[in-house]
Tab-separated table of C-alpha atoms and ligand atoms in Angstrom:
chain	number	residue	atom	x	y	z
W	1111	MET	CA	250.575	98.087	75.682
W	1112	GLN	CA	252.338	100.229	78.538
W	1113	ARG	CA	253.303	98.333	81.665
W	1114	ASN	CA	254.985	98.795	85.210
W	1115	LEU	CA	256.116	95.753	86.214
W	1116	LEU	CA	258.028	95.061	89.768
W	1117	ILE	CA	260.052	91.784	89.258
W	1118	THR	CA	261.170	90.901	93.017
W	1119	GLY	CA	264.839	88.963	93.467
W	1120	GLY	CA	265.978	89.805	89.699
W	1121	ALA	CA	269.716	90.026	91.056
W	1122	GLY	CA	269.496	86.259	91.722
W	1123	PHE	CA	269.495	83.090	89.358
W	1124	ILE	CA	266.075	82.755	87.925
W	1125	GLY	CA	265.240	86.039	88.635
W	1126	SER	CA	268.298	87.610	86.293
W	1127	HIS	CA	266.905	85.594	83.404
W	1128	VAL	CA	263.274	86.596	83.961
W	1129	VAL	CA	264.541	90.285	84.156
W	1130	ARG	CA	266.787	89.962	81.075
W	1131	ARG	CA	263.800	88.434	79.302
W	1132	MET	CA	261.535	90.835	79.689
W	1133	VAL	CA	263.534	94.023	79.429
W	1134	GLU	CA	264.689	93.034	75.928
W	1135	LYS	CA	261.467	91.396	74.875
W	1136	TYR	CA	259.024	94.131	75.836
W	1137	PRO	CA	260.557	97.734	75.493
W	1138	ASP	CA	257.515	99.047	76.348
W	1139	TYR	CA	257.335	97.883	79.922
W	1140	ARG	CA	259.031	99.444	82.595
W	1141	ILE	CA	261.131	97.022	84.785
W	1142	VAL	CA	261.809	97.382	88.259
W	1143	ASN	CA	264.252	94.876	89.682
W	1144	LEU	CA	263.624	95.140	93.338
W	1145	ASP	CA	266.285	93.385	95.639
W	1146	LYS	CA	267.819	93.288	99.218
W	1147	LEU	CA	270.961	91.865	97.493
W	1148	THR	CA	271.614	89.096	100.051
W	1149	TYR	CA	274.697	86.984	99.679
W	1150	ALA	CA	272.500	85.105	96.760
W	1151	GLY	CA	271.717	88.639	95.014
W	1152	ASN	CA	274.496	89.236	92.317
W	1153	LEU	CA	274.004	92.619	89.876
W	1154	SER	CA	276.791	91.397	87.702
W	1155	ASN	CA	274.027	88.695	86.644
W	1156	LEU	CA	272.411	91.789	84.795
W	1157	GLN	CA	275.650	93.892	83.371
W	1158	ASP	CA	274.210	93.144	79.686
W	1159	ILE	CA	270.889	95.162	80.500
W	1160	GLU	CA	271.270	97.587	83.099
W	1161	GLU	CA	271.868	100.701	80.482
W	1162	TYR	CA	268.663	99.481	79.123
W	1163	PRO	CA	265.968	102.722	79.571
W	1164	ASN	CA	263.354	100.431	80.705
W	1165	TYR	CA	265.236	98.831	83.444
W	1166	VAL	CA	265.171	100.299	87.412
W	1167	PHE	CA	266.945	98.726	89.819
W	1168	GLU	CA	265.885	99.504	93.188
W	1169	ARG	CA	267.618	97.974	96.327
W	1170	ALA	CA	264.861	97.110	98.807
W	1171	ASP	CA	264.022	94.773	101.532
W	1172	ILE	CA	260.363	93.184	101.011
W	1173	CYS	CA	259.984	93.080	104.092
W	1174	ASP	CA	260.170	96.391	104.341
W	1175	ILE	CA	256.459	97.754	103.660
W	1176	GLU	CA	256.939	101.306	103.589
W	1177	THR	CA	259.673	101.111	101.128
W	1178	LEU	CA	257.222	98.831	98.983
W	1179	ARG	CA	254.399	101.600	99.138
W	1180	ALA	CA	256.529	104.030	98.044
W	1181	ILE	CA	257.877	101.881	95.264
W	1182	PHE	CA	254.695	100.906	94.350
W	1183	ARG	CA	253.570	104.600	94.223
W	1184	ARG	CA	256.855	105.920	92.480
W	1185	TYR	CA	256.589	103.658	89.839
W	1186	GLN	CA	252.774	103.260	89.266
W	1187	ILE	CA	253.003	99.480	89.537
W	1188	ASP	CA	250.397	97.252	87.649
W	1189	GLY	CA	252.210	93.902	87.859
W	1190	VAL	CA	254.236	91.636	90.338
W	1191	ILE	CA	256.247	88.620	89.411
W	1192	HIS	CA	257.640	87.750	92.607
W	1193	LEU	CA	260.565	85.805	92.872
W	1194	ALA	CA	262.689	87.341	95.811
W	1195	ALA	CA	263.042	84.539	98.684
W	1196	GLU	CA	265.715	82.632	100.693
W	1197	SER	CA	266.116	79.564	98.250
W	1198	HIS	CA	268.630	76.902	99.341
W	1199	VAL	CA	267.534	74.165	101.316
W	1200	ASP	CA	270.541	73.704	103.612
W	1201	ARG	CA	270.506	76.960	104.881
W	1202	SER	CA	266.760	76.908	105.929
W	1203	ILE	CA	267.606	73.847	108.011
W	1204	ALA	CA	270.570	75.883	109.542
W	1205	ASP	CA	268.498	79.216	110.195
W	1206	PRO	CA	264.984	78.839	109.814
W	1207	PHE	CA	263.530	82.360	110.776
W	1208	THR	CA	265.484	84.037	107.958
W	1209	PHE	CA	263.225	81.793	105.708
W	1210	ALA	CA	260.192	82.544	107.591
W	1211	ARG	CA	260.612	86.436	107.738
W	1212	THR	CA	261.462	86.907	104.172
W	1213	ASN	CA	259.372	84.021	102.570
W	1214	VAL	CA	256.372	84.487	104.657
W	1215	LEU	CA	256.513	87.909	106.042
W	1216	GLY	CA	257.962	89.298	103.113
W	1217	THR	CA	255.265	87.961	100.500
W	1218	LEU	CA	252.614	89.107	102.841
W	1219	ALA	CA	254.157	92.521	103.164
W	1220	LEU	CA	254.381	92.247	99.092
W	1221	LEU	CA	250.542	91.555	98.882
W	1222	GLN	CA	249.401	93.749	101.257
W	1223	ALA	CA	251.238	96.709	99.417
W	1224	ALA	CA	250.075	95.293	96.126
W	1225	LYS	CA	246.325	95.229	97.620
W	1226	GLU	CA	246.614	98.991	99.282
W	1227	TYR	CA	248.099	100.603	95.878
W	1228	TRP	CA	245.577	98.877	93.758
W	1229	ASN	CA	243.009	99.318	96.023
W	1230	GLY	CA	240.334	97.017	94.427
W	1231	ASP	CA	240.724	98.499	91.052
W	1232	TRP	CA	242.143	94.883	89.629
W	1233	ASN	CA	241.618	95.678	85.800
W	1234	GLY	CA	244.718	94.691	84.564
W	1235	LYS	CA	246.724	93.901	87.098
W	1236	ARG	CA	248.336	90.570	88.110
W	1237	PHE	CA	250.348	89.277	91.297
W	1238	TYR	CA	252.620	86.522	90.331
W	1239	HIS	CA	253.846	84.142	93.071
W	1240	ILE	CA	257.056	81.983	92.068
W	1241	SER	CA	256.922	78.910	94.066
W	1242	THR	CA	258.676	75.569	94.184
W	1243	ASP	CA	257.257	71.889	93.824
W	1244	GLU	CA	259.193	71.200	97.053
W	1245	VAL	CA	255.683	72.258	98.626
W	1246	TYR	CA	254.181	68.807	97.877
W	1247	GLY	CA	256.348	66.959	100.104
W	1248	ALA	CA	258.271	63.822	98.797
W	1249	LEU	CA	256.917	61.355	96.460
W	1250	PRO	CA	257.994	57.416	96.603
W	1251	LEU	CA	259.914	55.829	93.896
W	1252	GLY	CA	257.834	55.032	90.839
W	1253	GLY	CA	254.985	56.665	88.632
W	1254	GLU	CA	253.235	58.876	90.617
W	1255	PHE	CA	253.737	62.806	89.956
W	1256	PHE	CA	252.602	66.079	91.486
W	1257	THR	CA	249.514	67.558	90.360
W	1258	GLU	CA	248.220	71.312	91.087
W	1259	GLN	CA	245.677	68.933	93.413
W	1260	THR	CA	248.475	67.043	95.734
W	1261	LYS	CA	248.063	68.171	99.255
W	1262	TYR	CA	250.739	70.322	100.457
W	1263	ASP	CA	252.824	68.444	102.709
W	1264	PRO	CA	256.437	70.407	103.098
W	1265	HIS	CA	259.220	68.480	105.128
W	1266	SER	CA	261.776	71.519	105.069
W	1267	PRO	CA	262.107	74.711	106.842
W	1268	TYR	CA	262.443	76.156	102.941
W	1269	SER	CA	259.521	74.268	101.696
W	1270	ALA	CA	257.348	75.005	104.832
W	1271	SER	CA	258.101	78.951	104.010
W	1272	LYS	CA	257.180	78.684	100.928
W	1273	ALA	CA	253.854	76.832	101.431
W	1274	SER	CA	253.026	79.570	103.809
W	1275	SER	CA	253.623	82.105	101.227
W	1276	ASP	CA	251.464	80.190	98.727
W	1277	HIS	CA	248.605	80.449	101.204
W	1278	PHE	CA	248.914	83.690	101.967
W	1279	VAL	CA	248.934	84.668	98.246
W	1280	ARG	CA	245.602	82.325	97.834
W	1281	ALA	CA	244.167	83.967	101.089
W	1282	PHE	CA	244.524	87.446	99.351
W	1283	HIS	CA	242.694	86.280	96.374
W	1284	ASP	CA	239.872	84.866	98.314
W	1285	THR	CA	239.814	87.306	100.617
W	1286	TYR	CA	240.168	90.477	98.919
W	1287	GLY	CA	240.042	89.413	95.651
W	1288	LEU	CA	243.899	90.311	94.733
W	1289	PRO	CA	244.242	88.847	90.847
W	1290	THR	CA	246.816	86.276	92.159
W	1291	ILE	CA	248.500	83.589	89.953
W	1292	ILE	CA	251.148	80.820	91.374
W	1293	THR	CA	253.631	78.580	89.865
W	1294	ASN	CA	255.032	75.637	91.335
W	1295	CYS	CA	258.338	74.331	89.467
W	1296	SER	CA	260.878	71.721	89.605
W	1297	ASN	CA	264.964	72.136	89.942
W	1298	ASN	CA	266.418	74.917	87.908
W	1299	TYR	CA	269.713	74.545	86.092
W	1300	GLY	CA	271.879	76.930	84.166
W	1301	PRO	CA	273.833	79.950	84.165
W	1302	TYR	CA	274.040	82.228	87.176
W	1303	GLN	CA	273.220	79.841	89.511
W	1304	PHE	CA	274.598	80.530	93.247
W	1305	PRO	CA	277.337	77.911	93.394
W	1306	GLU	CA	276.138	76.462	96.684
W	1307	LYS	CA	273.402	74.141	94.657
W	1308	LEU	CA	274.207	70.886	92.932
W	1309	ILE	CA	275.322	71.625	89.583
W	1310	PRO	CA	277.398	74.766	89.734
W	1311	LEU	CA	278.856	74.040	93.265
W	1312	PHE	CA	280.337	70.707	91.501
W	1313	ILE	CA	281.350	72.243	88.209
W	1314	ASP	CA	283.282	74.524	90.309
W	1315	ASN	CA	284.900	71.989	92.827
W	1316	ILE	CA	285.676	69.860	89.352
W	1317	ARG	CA	287.693	72.791	87.986
W	1318	ASN	CA	289.179	72.945	91.491
W	1319	ARG	CA	290.102	69.469	92.066
W	1320	LYS	CA	288.122	69.544	95.274
W	1321	PRO	CA	285.866	66.787	96.579
W	1322	LEU	CA	282.486	66.210	95.304
W	1323	PRO	CA	280.187	65.856	98.360
W	1324	VAL	CA	277.349	63.490	97.403
W	1325	TYR	CA	274.437	63.449	100.218
W	1326	GLY	CA	273.738	59.921	101.630
W	1327	ARG	CA	274.109	57.209	98.996
W	1328	GLY	CA	272.943	60.161	95.954
W	1329	GLU	CA	269.457	58.135	95.470
W	1330	ASN	CA	267.475	61.313	95.752
W	1331	ILE	CA	265.503	61.990	92.654
W	1332	ARG	CA	265.085	65.567	91.043
W	1333	ASP	CA	263.258	67.002	88.157
W	1334	TRP	CA	265.464	68.802	86.243
W	1335	LEU	CA	264.378	71.961	84.187
W	1336	TYR	CA	266.892	74.442	82.058
W	1337	VAL	CA	266.018	77.949	83.428
W	1338	GLU	CA	265.138	79.680	80.075
W	1339	ASP	CA	262.695	77.119	79.593
W	1340	HIS	CA	261.199	78.702	83.273
W	1341	ALA	CA	261.701	81.885	82.224
W	1342	ARG	CA	259.755	81.270	79.070
W	1343	ALA	CA	256.898	79.818	81.111
W	1344	ILE	CA	256.768	82.632	83.655
W	1345	ASP	CA	256.344	85.331	80.804
W	1346	LEU	CA	253.660	82.977	79.070
W	1347	ILE	CA	251.574	82.765	82.373
W	1348	PHE	CA	252.248	86.025	83.357
W	1349	HIS	CA	250.586	87.315	80.117
W	1350	LYS	CA	247.958	84.171	79.762
W	1351	GLY	CA	247.586	82.408	82.954
W	1352	LYS	CA	244.194	82.355	84.697
W	1353	ILE	CA	243.630	84.363	87.814
W	1354	ALA	CA	243.479	82.329	91.038
W	1355	GLU	CA	244.776	79.508	89.460
W	1356	SER	CA	248.203	77.611	89.965
W	1357	TYR	CA	250.150	75.758	87.359
W	1358	ASN	CA	253.150	73.239	87.532
W	1359	ILE	CA	256.075	73.799	85.875
W	1360	GLY	CA	258.380	70.638	85.270
W	1361	GLY	CA	261.084	69.466	83.211
W	1362	CYS	CA	259.743	65.532	82.882
W	1363	ASN	CA	263.700	64.729	83.435
W	1364	GLU	CA	263.491	62.726	86.338
W	1365	TRP	CA	267.590	61.764	87.492
W	1366	ARG	CA	269.221	60.133	90.422
W	1367	ASN	CA	271.792	62.644	91.910
W	1368	ILE	CA	274.213	59.887	91.528
W	1369	ASP	CA	273.200	59.193	88.128
W	1370	LEU	CA	273.305	63.339	87.020
W	1371	VAL	CA	276.646	63.888	88.983
W	1372	LYS	CA	278.475	61.277	87.084
W	1373	LEU	CA	277.022	62.512	83.612
W	1374	LEU	CA	277.976	65.976	85.126
W	1375	ILE	CA	281.586	64.606	85.715
W	1376	SER	CA	281.857	63.107	81.977
W	1377	THR	CA	280.733	66.296	80.353
W	1378	THR	CA	283.390	68.615	82.307
W	1379	ASP	CA	285.852	66.208	82.017
W	1380	ARG	CA	285.487	66.034	78.015
W	1381	ILE	CA	285.480	69.694	77.646
W	1382	LEU	CA	288.366	70.325	79.940
W	1383	GLY	CA	290.292	67.684	78.104
W	1384	ASN	CA	290.944	65.290	80.887
W	1385	PRO	CA	290.949	61.301	80.573
W	1386	GLU	CA	287.536	59.979	80.847
W	1387	GLY	CA	286.381	59.151	84.446
W	1388	THR	CA	289.403	61.417	85.668
W	1389	SER	CA	287.238	63.448	88.361
W	1390	GLU	CA	285.137	60.449	89.494
W	1391	SER	CA	287.729	60.062	92.232
W	1392	LEU	CA	286.252	63.074	93.621
W	1393	ILE	CA	283.062	61.791	94.653
W	1394	THR	CA	282.741	61.625	98.436
W	1395	TYR	CA	279.563	60.534	100.204
W	1396	VAL	CA	278.533	62.666	103.263
W	1397	ALA	CA	276.374	62.133	105.833
W	1398	ASP	CA	272.608	63.014	104.352
W	1399	ARG	CA	270.723	66.109	104.324
W	1400	ALA	CA	268.186	66.078	107.892
W	1401	GLY	CA	264.471	65.596	106.105
W	1402	HIS	CA	265.924	64.926	102.599
W	1403	ASP	CA	262.866	64.511	100.414
W	1404	LEU	CA	263.434	60.862	98.476
W	1405	ARG	CA	261.616	62.205	95.096
W	1406	TYR	CA	260.006	65.318	93.213
W	1407	ALA	CA	258.581	64.918	89.736
W	1408	ILE	CA	256.056	67.253	88.242
W	1409	ASP	CA	253.161	66.571	86.015
W	1410	ALA	CA	253.114	69.756	84.028
W	1411	ARG	CA	250.267	68.522	81.979
W	1412	LYS	CA	247.697	71.493	82.797
W	1413	LEU	CA	250.350	74.148	81.318
W	1414	ARG	CA	250.843	72.352	78.384
W	1415	GLU	CA	247.129	71.242	77.284
W	1416	GLU	CA	245.869	75.256	78.465
W	1417	LEU	CA	249.100	77.221	77.757
W	1418	GLY	CA	251.022	75.121	75.006
W	1419	TRP	CA	254.364	75.442	76.896
W	1420	SER	CA	256.957	72.354	77.203
W	1421	PRO	CA	260.582	72.083	77.973
W	1422	SER	CA	262.139	72.775	75.072
W	1423	VAL	CA	265.850	72.440	75.843
W	1424	GLN	CA	267.233	68.538	76.154
W	1425	PHE	CA	269.118	67.786	79.600
W	1426	GLU	CA	272.213	66.705	77.815
W	1427	GLU	CA	272.123	70.033	75.886
W	1428	GLY	CA	271.187	72.197	78.540
W	1429	LEU	CA	274.002	70.597	80.815
W	1430	GLU	CA	276.715	71.166	77.867
W	1431	LYS	CA	275.671	74.565	77.913
W	1432	THR	CA	275.784	75.085	81.590
W	1433	VAL	CA	279.237	72.850	82.207
W	1434	LYS	CA	280.698	75.524	79.057
W	1435	TRP	CA	279.093	78.634	80.830
W	1436	TYR	CA	280.581	78.230	83.897
W	1437	LEU	CA	284.016	77.089	83.039
W	1438	GLU	CA	284.176	79.882	80.745
W	1439	ASN	CA	282.915	82.445	83.249
W	1440	GLY	CA	285.354	81.160	86.134
W	1441	ASN	CA	285.757	84.787	86.937
W	1442	TRP	CA	281.879	84.794	87.787
W	1443	LEU	CA	282.537	81.751	90.355
W	1444	ASP	CA	285.581	83.582	91.484
W	1445	ASP	CA	283.994	86.716	92.799
W	1446	ILE	CA	281.632	84.753	94.248
W	1447	THR	CA	283.557	82.108	96.157
W	1448	SER	CA	286.409	85.264	97.247
W	1449	GLY	CA	283.825	87.485	98.157
W	1450	ARG	CA	284.741	90.072	95.563
W	1451	TYR	CA	280.923	90.172	94.191
W	1452	LEU	CA	279.956	91.983	97.250
W	1453	ASN	CA	281.282	95.093	96.136
W	1454	TYR	CA	279.917	95.445	92.334
W	1455	TYR	CA	276.965	97.088	93.682
W	1456	GLU	CA	278.811	99.834	95.313
W	1457	GLU	CA	281.351	100.180	92.154
W	1458	ARG	CA	278.350	100.562	90.096
W	1459	TYR	CA	275.496	102.493	91.746
W	1460	LYS	CA	277.306	104.503	94.414
W	1461	ARG	CA	278.894	106.902	92.199
G	2474	NAD	P1	268.547	82.832	94.415
G	2474	NAD	O1	268.753	82.126	95.794
G	2474	NAD	O2	269.225	82.754	93.632
G	2474	NAD	O3	268.009	84.560	94.324
G	2474	NAD	C1	267.101	85.050	95.266
G	2474	NAD	C2	267.256	86.454	95.297
G	2474	NAD	O4	266.371	87.230	95.798
G	2474	NAD	C3	268.695	86.854	95.416
G	2474	NAD	O5	268.859	88.100	94.570
G	2474	NAD	C4	268.160	87.779	97.090
G	2474	NAD	O6	269.005	89.111	96.824
G	2474	NAD	C5	266.649	88.427	97.017
G	2474	NAD	N1	266.081	88.387	98.192
G	2474	NAD	C6	266.515	87.423	99.216
G	2474	NAD	N2	265.485	87.814	100.250
G	2474	NAD	C7	265.260	89.206	99.801
G	2474	NAD	C8	264.653	90.105	100.431
G	2474	NAD	N3	264.154	89.930	101.639
G	2474	NAD	N4	263.906	91.630	99.817
G	2474	NAD	C9	264.200	91.517	98.623
G	2474	NAD	N5	265.126	90.655	97.701
G	2474	NAD	C10	265.481	89.209	98.605
G	2474	NAD	O7	266.887	82.105	94.198
G	2474	NAD	P2	266.455	81.413	92.520
G	2474	NAD	O8	267.179	80.058	92.816
G	2474	NAD	O9	266.814	82.491	91.756
G	2474	NAD	O10	265.072	81.282	93.197
G	2474	NAD	C11	264.117	82.183	92.962
G	2474	NAD	C12	262.579	81.836	92.997
G	2474	NAD	O11	262.080	80.680	92.163
G	2474	NAD	C13	262.246	81.565	94.645
G	2474	NAD	O12	261.425	82.379	95.099
G	2474	NAD	C14	262.668	80.361	94.754
G	2474	NAD	O13	261.770	79.827	96.045
G	2474	NAD	C15	261.888	79.899	93.828
G	2474	NAD	N6	262.094	78.245	93.034
G	2474	NAD	C16	263.319	78.208	92.498
G	2474	NAD	C17	263.716	76.901	91.881
G	2474	NAD	C18	265.236	76.799	91.660
G	2474	NAD	O14	265.302	75.682	91.478
G	2474	NAD	N7	266.339	77.664	91.955
G	2474	NAD	C19	263.020	75.993	91.499
G	2474	NAD	C20	261.298	76.388	91.902
G	2474	NAD	C21	261.304	77.503	92.730
G	2475	DAU	O1	262.418	71.290	93.476
G	2475	DAU	C1	262.817	73.304	93.725
G	2475	DAU	C2	263.944	73.375	94.381
G	2475	DAU	O2	265.311	73.235	93.773
G	2475	DAU	C3	263.691	74.715	94.810
G	2475	DAU	O3	262.593	75.340	95.340
G	2475	DAU	C4	265.056	75.033	95.289
G	2475	DAU	O4	265.188	76.607	96.000
G	2475	DAU	C5	266.231	74.891	94.856
G	2475	DAU	O5	267.370	75.192	95.735
G	2475	DAU	C6	266.258	73.354	94.582
G	2475	DAU	O6	266.311	72.354	96.231
G	2475	DAU	P1	267.132	71.303	96.045
G	2475	DAU	O7	267.210	70.806	97.412
G	2475	DAU	O8	266.832	69.808	95.728
G	2475	DAU	O9	268.520	71.762	95.735
G	2475	DAU	P2	270.295	71.530	95.605
G	2475	DAU	O10	270.764	71.852	94.541
G	2475	DAU	O11	270.541	72.017	97.045
G	2475	DAU	O12	270.526	69.738	95.641
G	2475	DAU	C7	270.021	69.044	94.875
G	2475	DAU	C8	269.772	67.590	95.180
G	2475	DAU	O13	271.549	67.057	95.117
G	2475	DAU	C9	269.147	67.208	96.496
G	2475	DAU	O14	268.867	66.076	96.618
G	2475	DAU	C10	270.208	67.547	97.976
G	2475	DAU	C11	271.454	67.106	96.724
G	2475	DAU	N1	272.686	67.376	97.225
G	2475	DAU	C12	273.010	69.124	97.158
G	2475	DAU	C13	274.313	69.410	97.140
G	2475	DAU	C14	274.100	70.939	97.470
G	2475	DAU	C15	274.235	66.679	97.307
G	2475	DAU	O15	274.058	65.626	97.382
G	2475	DAU	N2	275.121	67.623	97.776
G	2475	DAU	C16	275.470	68.587	97.776
G	2475	DAU	O16	276.607	69.128	98.010
């Protein structure tokens, strides 16, 4: 079957894995990657597939509805996987307005453009919105998990903006009948993650012998999922998920930050050939993140029972692959930290 699939945020971390998977696996699909290329967008993430005949890149802002309308018409879009967002919690604390603009108003503009273009002919259409477990708030220590029934209780400007976008997506289904699906995923890790997030930041700092800033006492807990397992879930849910449903996606893999950091240090030191414990002295406890949610943990039973998905990459194995990837791709990190990556688009696309 042919499809014209719009993927937003495809130049970012998770988006680049989703775009690559779809381009390689579905040669009959035309994959349109729409991305504004904010600081988080990096087209060099997709260098290996950018010449594929079924791949198109469009630099655009999801808040610009006129451009969205034109893109729906130009490519006859019949499916959307929406990942474009401001994604970093610390930045949302410093600048909440940008998060409201992109995550709330941008999602609304995309919903409106899809609704107008599909114009009540929902047959075969899909609007799939990628969201986060952070909309559910924080869990206490112990055996409780987020399910699809957990009430939304966001605490950071980031999670408030994502919760709001989820509500708009549901409202477009309930009010207009738009065929929507939402997934709420836990913390991803793997290649191509922007080095402001815990794992790539700490790998970069270890290789440069810089301090590792652990917030508070490092006691917060996150549930980690290898990014390709997330991309595989997105592919499955886009094709087989039920309209109007939401699905939780998680790694069943909870780690206290400080334990994860110690595992990351020992893995990185071993691969670098450093004596055991060399980089532990880089750990620096710093002021806690404001409103820092204590614990996230996902119950992904619905996805497993209804669609047969479960994580395939064990954490120690995924972390080893991840550390090796960043150490072997030091240029990718250096291009970002030096700002050189910002020129990639101009050099590649404005010939
Ligand atoms: P990212 O920050 O790495 O990438 C975001 C991408 O969106 C970038 O390429 C950026 O240029 C683009 N973008 C930002 N604003 C835009 C705009 N106004 N118009 C068009 N493009 C714009 O993010 P990520 O970590 O890959 O997350 C992708 C999605 O998955 C987000 O919606 C995020 O909320 C969600 N999510 C992330 C995680 C995680 O652990 N990273 C977990 C669950 C859900
Ligand atoms: O749970 C899903 C979410 O996971 C996604 O929706 C977000 O887009 C994604 O950024 C991620 O949010 P977190 O805030 O959990 O990720 P981050 O990598 O920023 O932080 C992970 C944990 O590590 C968190 O408890 C804060 C802590 N931390 C983070 C950084 C960057 C530190 O202790 N020091 C740091 O320098």
